[in-house]
Short mmCIF file of C-alpha atoms in Angstrom, two decimals:
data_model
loop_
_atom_site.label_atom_id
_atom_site.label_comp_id
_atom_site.label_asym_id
_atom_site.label_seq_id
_atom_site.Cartn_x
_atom_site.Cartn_y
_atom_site.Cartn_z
CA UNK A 1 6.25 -9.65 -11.89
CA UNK A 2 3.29 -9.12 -14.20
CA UNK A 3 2.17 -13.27 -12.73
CA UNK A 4 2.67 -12.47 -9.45
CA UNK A 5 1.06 -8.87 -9.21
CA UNK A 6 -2.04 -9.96 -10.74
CA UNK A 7 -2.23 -12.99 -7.82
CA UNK A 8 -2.13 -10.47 -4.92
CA UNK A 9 -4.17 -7.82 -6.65
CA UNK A 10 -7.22 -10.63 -6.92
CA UNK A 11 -6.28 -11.97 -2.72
CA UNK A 12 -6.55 -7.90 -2.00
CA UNK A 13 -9.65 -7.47 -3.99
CA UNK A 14 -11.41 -10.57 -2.83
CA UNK A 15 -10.36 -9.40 1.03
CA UNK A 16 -11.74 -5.90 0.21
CA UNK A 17 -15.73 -7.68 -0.68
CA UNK A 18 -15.43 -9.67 3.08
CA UNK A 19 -14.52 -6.70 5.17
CA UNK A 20 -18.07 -6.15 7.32
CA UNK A 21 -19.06 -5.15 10.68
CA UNK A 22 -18.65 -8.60 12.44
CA UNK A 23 -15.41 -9.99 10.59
CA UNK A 24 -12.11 -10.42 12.19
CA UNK A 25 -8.65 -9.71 10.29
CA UNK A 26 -7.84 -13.06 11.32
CA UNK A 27 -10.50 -14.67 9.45
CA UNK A 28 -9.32 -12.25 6.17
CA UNK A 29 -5.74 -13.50 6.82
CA UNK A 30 -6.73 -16.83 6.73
CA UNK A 31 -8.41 -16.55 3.75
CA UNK A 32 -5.63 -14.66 2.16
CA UNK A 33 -2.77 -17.31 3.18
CA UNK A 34 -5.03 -19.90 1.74
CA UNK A 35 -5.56 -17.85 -1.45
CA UNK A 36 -1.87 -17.25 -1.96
CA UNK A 37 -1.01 -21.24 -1.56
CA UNK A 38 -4.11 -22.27 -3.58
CA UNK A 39 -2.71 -20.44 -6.60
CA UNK A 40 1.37 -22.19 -6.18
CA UNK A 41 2.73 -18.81 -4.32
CA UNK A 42 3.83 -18.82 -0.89
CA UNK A 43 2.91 -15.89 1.22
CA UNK A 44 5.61 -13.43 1.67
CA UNK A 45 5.14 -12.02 5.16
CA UNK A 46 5.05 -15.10 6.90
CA UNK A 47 8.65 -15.76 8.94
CA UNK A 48 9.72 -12.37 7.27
CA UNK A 49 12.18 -10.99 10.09
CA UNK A 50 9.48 -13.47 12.40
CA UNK A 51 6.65 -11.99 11.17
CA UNK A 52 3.60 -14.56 11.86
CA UNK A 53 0.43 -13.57 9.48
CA UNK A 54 -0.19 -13.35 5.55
CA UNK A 55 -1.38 -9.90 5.77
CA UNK A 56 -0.51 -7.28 8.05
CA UNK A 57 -3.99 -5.94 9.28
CA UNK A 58 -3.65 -2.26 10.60
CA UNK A 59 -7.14 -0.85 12.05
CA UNK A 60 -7.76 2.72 13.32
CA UNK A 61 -5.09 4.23 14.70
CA UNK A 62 -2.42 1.68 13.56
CA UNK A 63 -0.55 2.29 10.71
CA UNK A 64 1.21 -0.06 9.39
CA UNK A 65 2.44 -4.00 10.22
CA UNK A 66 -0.66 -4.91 12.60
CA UNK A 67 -1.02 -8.51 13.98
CA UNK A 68 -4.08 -10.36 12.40
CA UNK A 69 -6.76 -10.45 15.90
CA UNK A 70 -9.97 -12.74 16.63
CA UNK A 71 -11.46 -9.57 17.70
CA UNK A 72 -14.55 -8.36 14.88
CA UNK A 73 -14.77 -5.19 13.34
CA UNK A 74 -16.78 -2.59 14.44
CA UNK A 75 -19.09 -0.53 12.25
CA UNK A 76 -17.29 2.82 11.80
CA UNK A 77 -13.54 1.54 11.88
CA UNK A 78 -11.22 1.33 8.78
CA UNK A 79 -8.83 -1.37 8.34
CA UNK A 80 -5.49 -1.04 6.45
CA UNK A 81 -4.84 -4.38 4.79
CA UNK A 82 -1.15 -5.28 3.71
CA UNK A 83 -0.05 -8.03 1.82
CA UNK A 84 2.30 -9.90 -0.72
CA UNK A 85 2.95 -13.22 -2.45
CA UNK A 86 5.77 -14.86 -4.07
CA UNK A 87 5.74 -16.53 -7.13
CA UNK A 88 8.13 -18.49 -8.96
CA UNK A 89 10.92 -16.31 -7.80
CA UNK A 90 9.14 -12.83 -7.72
CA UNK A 91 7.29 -10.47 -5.31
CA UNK A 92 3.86 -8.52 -5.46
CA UNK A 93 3.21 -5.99 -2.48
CA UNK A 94 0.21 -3.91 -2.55
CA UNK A 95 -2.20 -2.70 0.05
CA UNK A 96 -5.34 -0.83 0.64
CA UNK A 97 -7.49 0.92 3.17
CA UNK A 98 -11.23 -0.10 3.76
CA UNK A 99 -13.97 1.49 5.53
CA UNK A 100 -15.99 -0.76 7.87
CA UNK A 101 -19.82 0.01 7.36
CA UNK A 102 -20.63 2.76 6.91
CA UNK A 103 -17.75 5.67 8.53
CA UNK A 104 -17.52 9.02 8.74
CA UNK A 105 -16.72 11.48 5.90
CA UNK A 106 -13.41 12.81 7.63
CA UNK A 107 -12.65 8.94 7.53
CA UNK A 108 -13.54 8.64 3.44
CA UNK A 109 -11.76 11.86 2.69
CA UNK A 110 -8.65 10.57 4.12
CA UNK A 111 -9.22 7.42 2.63
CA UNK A 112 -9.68 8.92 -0.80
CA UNK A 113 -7.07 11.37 -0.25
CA UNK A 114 -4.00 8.64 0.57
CA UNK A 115 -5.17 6.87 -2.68
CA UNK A 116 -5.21 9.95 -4.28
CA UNK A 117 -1.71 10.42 -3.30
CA UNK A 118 -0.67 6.52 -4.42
CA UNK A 119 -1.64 7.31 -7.62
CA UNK A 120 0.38 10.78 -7.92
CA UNK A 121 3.18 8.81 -6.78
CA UNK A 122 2.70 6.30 -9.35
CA UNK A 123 2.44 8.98 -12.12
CA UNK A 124 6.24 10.42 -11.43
CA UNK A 125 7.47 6.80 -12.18
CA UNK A 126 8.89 7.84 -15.48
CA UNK A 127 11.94 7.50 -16.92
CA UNK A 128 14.66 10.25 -16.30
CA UNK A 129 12.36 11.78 -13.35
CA UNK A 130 14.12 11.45 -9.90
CA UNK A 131 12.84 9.05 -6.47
CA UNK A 132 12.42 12.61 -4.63
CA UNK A 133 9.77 13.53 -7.36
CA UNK A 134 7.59 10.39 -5.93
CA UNK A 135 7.80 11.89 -2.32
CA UNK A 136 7.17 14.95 -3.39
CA UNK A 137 4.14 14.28 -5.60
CA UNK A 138 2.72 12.28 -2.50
CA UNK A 139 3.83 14.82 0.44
CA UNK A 140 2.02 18.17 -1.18
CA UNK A 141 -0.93 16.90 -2.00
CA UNK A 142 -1.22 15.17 1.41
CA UNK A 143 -0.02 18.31 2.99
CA UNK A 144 -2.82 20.30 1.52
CA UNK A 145 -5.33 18.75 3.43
CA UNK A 146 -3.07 18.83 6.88
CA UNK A 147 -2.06 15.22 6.95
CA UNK A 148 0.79 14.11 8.76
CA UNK A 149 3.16 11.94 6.07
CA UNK A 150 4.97 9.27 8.29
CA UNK A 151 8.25 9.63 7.50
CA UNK A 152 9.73 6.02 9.76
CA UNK A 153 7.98 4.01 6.95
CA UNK A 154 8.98 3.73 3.67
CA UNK A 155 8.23 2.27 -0.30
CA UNK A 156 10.56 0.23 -1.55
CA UNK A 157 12.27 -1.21 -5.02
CA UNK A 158 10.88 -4.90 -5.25
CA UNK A 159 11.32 -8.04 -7.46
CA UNK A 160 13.31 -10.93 -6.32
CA UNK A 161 13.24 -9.73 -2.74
CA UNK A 162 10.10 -7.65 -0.94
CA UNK A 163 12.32 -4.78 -0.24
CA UNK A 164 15.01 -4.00 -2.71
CA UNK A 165 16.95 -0.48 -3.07
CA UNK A 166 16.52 1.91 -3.50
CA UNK A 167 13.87 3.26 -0.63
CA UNK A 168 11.57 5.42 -1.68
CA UNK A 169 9.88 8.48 0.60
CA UNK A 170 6.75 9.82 0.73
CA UNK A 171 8.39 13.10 1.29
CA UNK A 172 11.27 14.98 -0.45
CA UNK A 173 12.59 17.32 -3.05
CA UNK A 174 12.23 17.20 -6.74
CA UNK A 175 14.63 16.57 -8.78
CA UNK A 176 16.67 14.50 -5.90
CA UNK A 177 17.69 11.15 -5.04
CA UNK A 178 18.14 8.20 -7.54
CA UNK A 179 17.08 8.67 -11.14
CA UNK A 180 14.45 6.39 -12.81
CA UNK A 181 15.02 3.87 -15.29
CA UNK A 182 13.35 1.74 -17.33
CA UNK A 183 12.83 -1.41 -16.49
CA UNK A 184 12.62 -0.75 -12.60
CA UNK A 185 10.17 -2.16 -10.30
CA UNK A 186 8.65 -0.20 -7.61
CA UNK A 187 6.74 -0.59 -4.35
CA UNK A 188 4.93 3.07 -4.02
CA UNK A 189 3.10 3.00 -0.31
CA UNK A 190 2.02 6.33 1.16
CA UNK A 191 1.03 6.43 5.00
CA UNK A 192 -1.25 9.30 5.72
CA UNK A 193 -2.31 10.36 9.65
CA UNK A 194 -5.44 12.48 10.58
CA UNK A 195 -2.81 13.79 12.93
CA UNK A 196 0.72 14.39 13.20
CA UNK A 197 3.24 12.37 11.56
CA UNK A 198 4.93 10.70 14.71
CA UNK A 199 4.61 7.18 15.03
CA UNK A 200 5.32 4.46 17.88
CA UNK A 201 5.83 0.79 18.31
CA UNK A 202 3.72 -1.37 19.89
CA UNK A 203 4.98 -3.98 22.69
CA UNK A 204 3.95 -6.73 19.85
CA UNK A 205 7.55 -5.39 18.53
CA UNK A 206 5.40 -4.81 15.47
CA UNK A 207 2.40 -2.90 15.36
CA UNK A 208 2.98 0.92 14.50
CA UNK A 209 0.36 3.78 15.83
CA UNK A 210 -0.22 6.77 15.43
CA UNK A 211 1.54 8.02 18.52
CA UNK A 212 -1.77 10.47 18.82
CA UNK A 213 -4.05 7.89 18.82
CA UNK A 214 -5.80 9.41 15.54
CA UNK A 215 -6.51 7.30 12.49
CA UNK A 216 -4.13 6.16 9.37
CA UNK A 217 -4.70 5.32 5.82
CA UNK A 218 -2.18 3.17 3.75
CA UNK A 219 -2.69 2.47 0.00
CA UNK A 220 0.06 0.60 -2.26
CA UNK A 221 0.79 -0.93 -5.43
CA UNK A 222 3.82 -2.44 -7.08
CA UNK A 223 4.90 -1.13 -10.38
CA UNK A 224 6.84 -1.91 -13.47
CA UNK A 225 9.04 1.65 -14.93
CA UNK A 226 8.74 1.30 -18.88
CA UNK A 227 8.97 2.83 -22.22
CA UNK A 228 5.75 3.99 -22.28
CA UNK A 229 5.09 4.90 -18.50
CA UNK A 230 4.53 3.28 -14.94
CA UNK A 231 2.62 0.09 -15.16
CA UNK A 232 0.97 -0.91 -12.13
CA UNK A 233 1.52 -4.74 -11.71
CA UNK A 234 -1.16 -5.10 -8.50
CA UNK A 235 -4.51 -4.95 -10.33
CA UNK A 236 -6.97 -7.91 -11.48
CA UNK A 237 -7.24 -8.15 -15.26
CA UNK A 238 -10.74 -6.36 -15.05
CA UNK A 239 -8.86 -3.61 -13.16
CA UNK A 240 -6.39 -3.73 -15.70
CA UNK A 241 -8.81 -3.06 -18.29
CA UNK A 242 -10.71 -0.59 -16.73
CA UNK A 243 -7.25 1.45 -16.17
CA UNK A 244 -6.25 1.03 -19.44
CA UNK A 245 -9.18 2.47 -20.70
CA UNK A 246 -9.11 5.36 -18.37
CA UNK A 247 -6.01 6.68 -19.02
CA UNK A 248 -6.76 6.55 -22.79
CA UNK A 249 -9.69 8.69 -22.52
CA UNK A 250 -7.48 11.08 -20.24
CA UNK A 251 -4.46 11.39 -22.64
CA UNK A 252 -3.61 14.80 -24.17
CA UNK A 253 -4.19 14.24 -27.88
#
């Protein structure tokens, strides 16, 4: 998981430094596929339920599981970009929102915001703590800024299969639902909307909108539950690092 996490993190990272006014998301899928096969992994989404791409590529107003497109980016836009790899037998699944050019500041804030929420979501993955902490951690500080949480969508347990039990909300009730143990892998993914939470389906039998037509941020990482805290599997060894160090200058002494 550790292998497999650190594969994906580097495809997401290296996808993040291409996206420019000018780009298409089917030029950073291709790129990703070939990433993911260069390194021995095959690329989960492809033929997953008869999905076709590498990455699902969500821009604007689309939220989640958008079709890679030959059409480029505009400056302004924000694209959500979704992706995971298997290797020898396990699954990485993170994703990431990334402002095209230069974009507005209600754009960054929710940007910044839905990370923000990813990594209070990660911090509840702890031992003994319950899957509705997770949601909850996510919906009230989304709330607070009058996002709409979709609610149709999802994170997920992960390791031998993309999505394993048990599914995990990014709303609920503290102390409710399944309780945490060590050793569990996690898929955290919050979906925030400028708007309301209410989502549709696009004739693709894919692509999910905002059914307002105002824009959505997704962030994710996959995690490992262990003795000493979450450990998020997605990042590059630099990232790694750089967390590591962080979160020893933040501890409580």
């Amino acid at each position: 998981m550790r292998a497999v996490g650190e594969l994906i993190g580097g495809v997401r990272e290296a996808l993040r430094e291409m996206v420019v006014p000018g780009i298409s998301t089917m030029e950073l899928n291709n790129v990703a596929e070939k990433m993911i096969r260069d390194a021995g992994a095959i690329p989960t989404f492809i033929g997953y339920h008869g999905f076709p791409y590498a990455i699902c590529a969500s821009v604007n107003h689309e939220i989640v599981h958008g079709f890679s497109k030959t059409e480029p980016l505009k400056e302004g836009d924000i694209c959500s970009l979704d992706m995971a790899a298997t290797y020898q037998g396990f699954v990485g699944d993170t994703a990431t929102t990334v402002p095209v050019g230069e974009i507005s500041d209600e754009l960054k804030q929710l940007i910044r915001v839905t990370d923000e929420c990813l990594e209070l979501g990660i911090q509840q993955c702890r031992i003994g703590n319950r899957v509705g902490d997770i949601g909850w951690a996510v919906q009230q500080h989304a709330e607070k800024f009058g996002y709409g949480v979709v609610r149709d969508y999802t994170g997920h347990g992960i390791g031998r299969q993309m999505h394993e039990a048990p599914q995990i909300p990014n709303y609920g009730r503290p102390g409710t639902r399944d309780t945490i143990r060590a050793g569990y892998c996690f898929a955290i993914e919050p979906m925030l909307n400028l708007g309301t939470d209410d989502t549709r389906t696009l004739s693709d039998g894919w692509t999910v909108v905002t059914r307002d037509g105002k824009p959505s941020a997704h962030a994710e990482h996959t995690l490992a539950v262990t003795l000493d805290g979450p450990e998020v599997l997605t990042l590059t060894k630099e990232q790694k690092q750089q967390r590591k160090a962080e979160l020893a200058a933040n501890a409580v002494p």
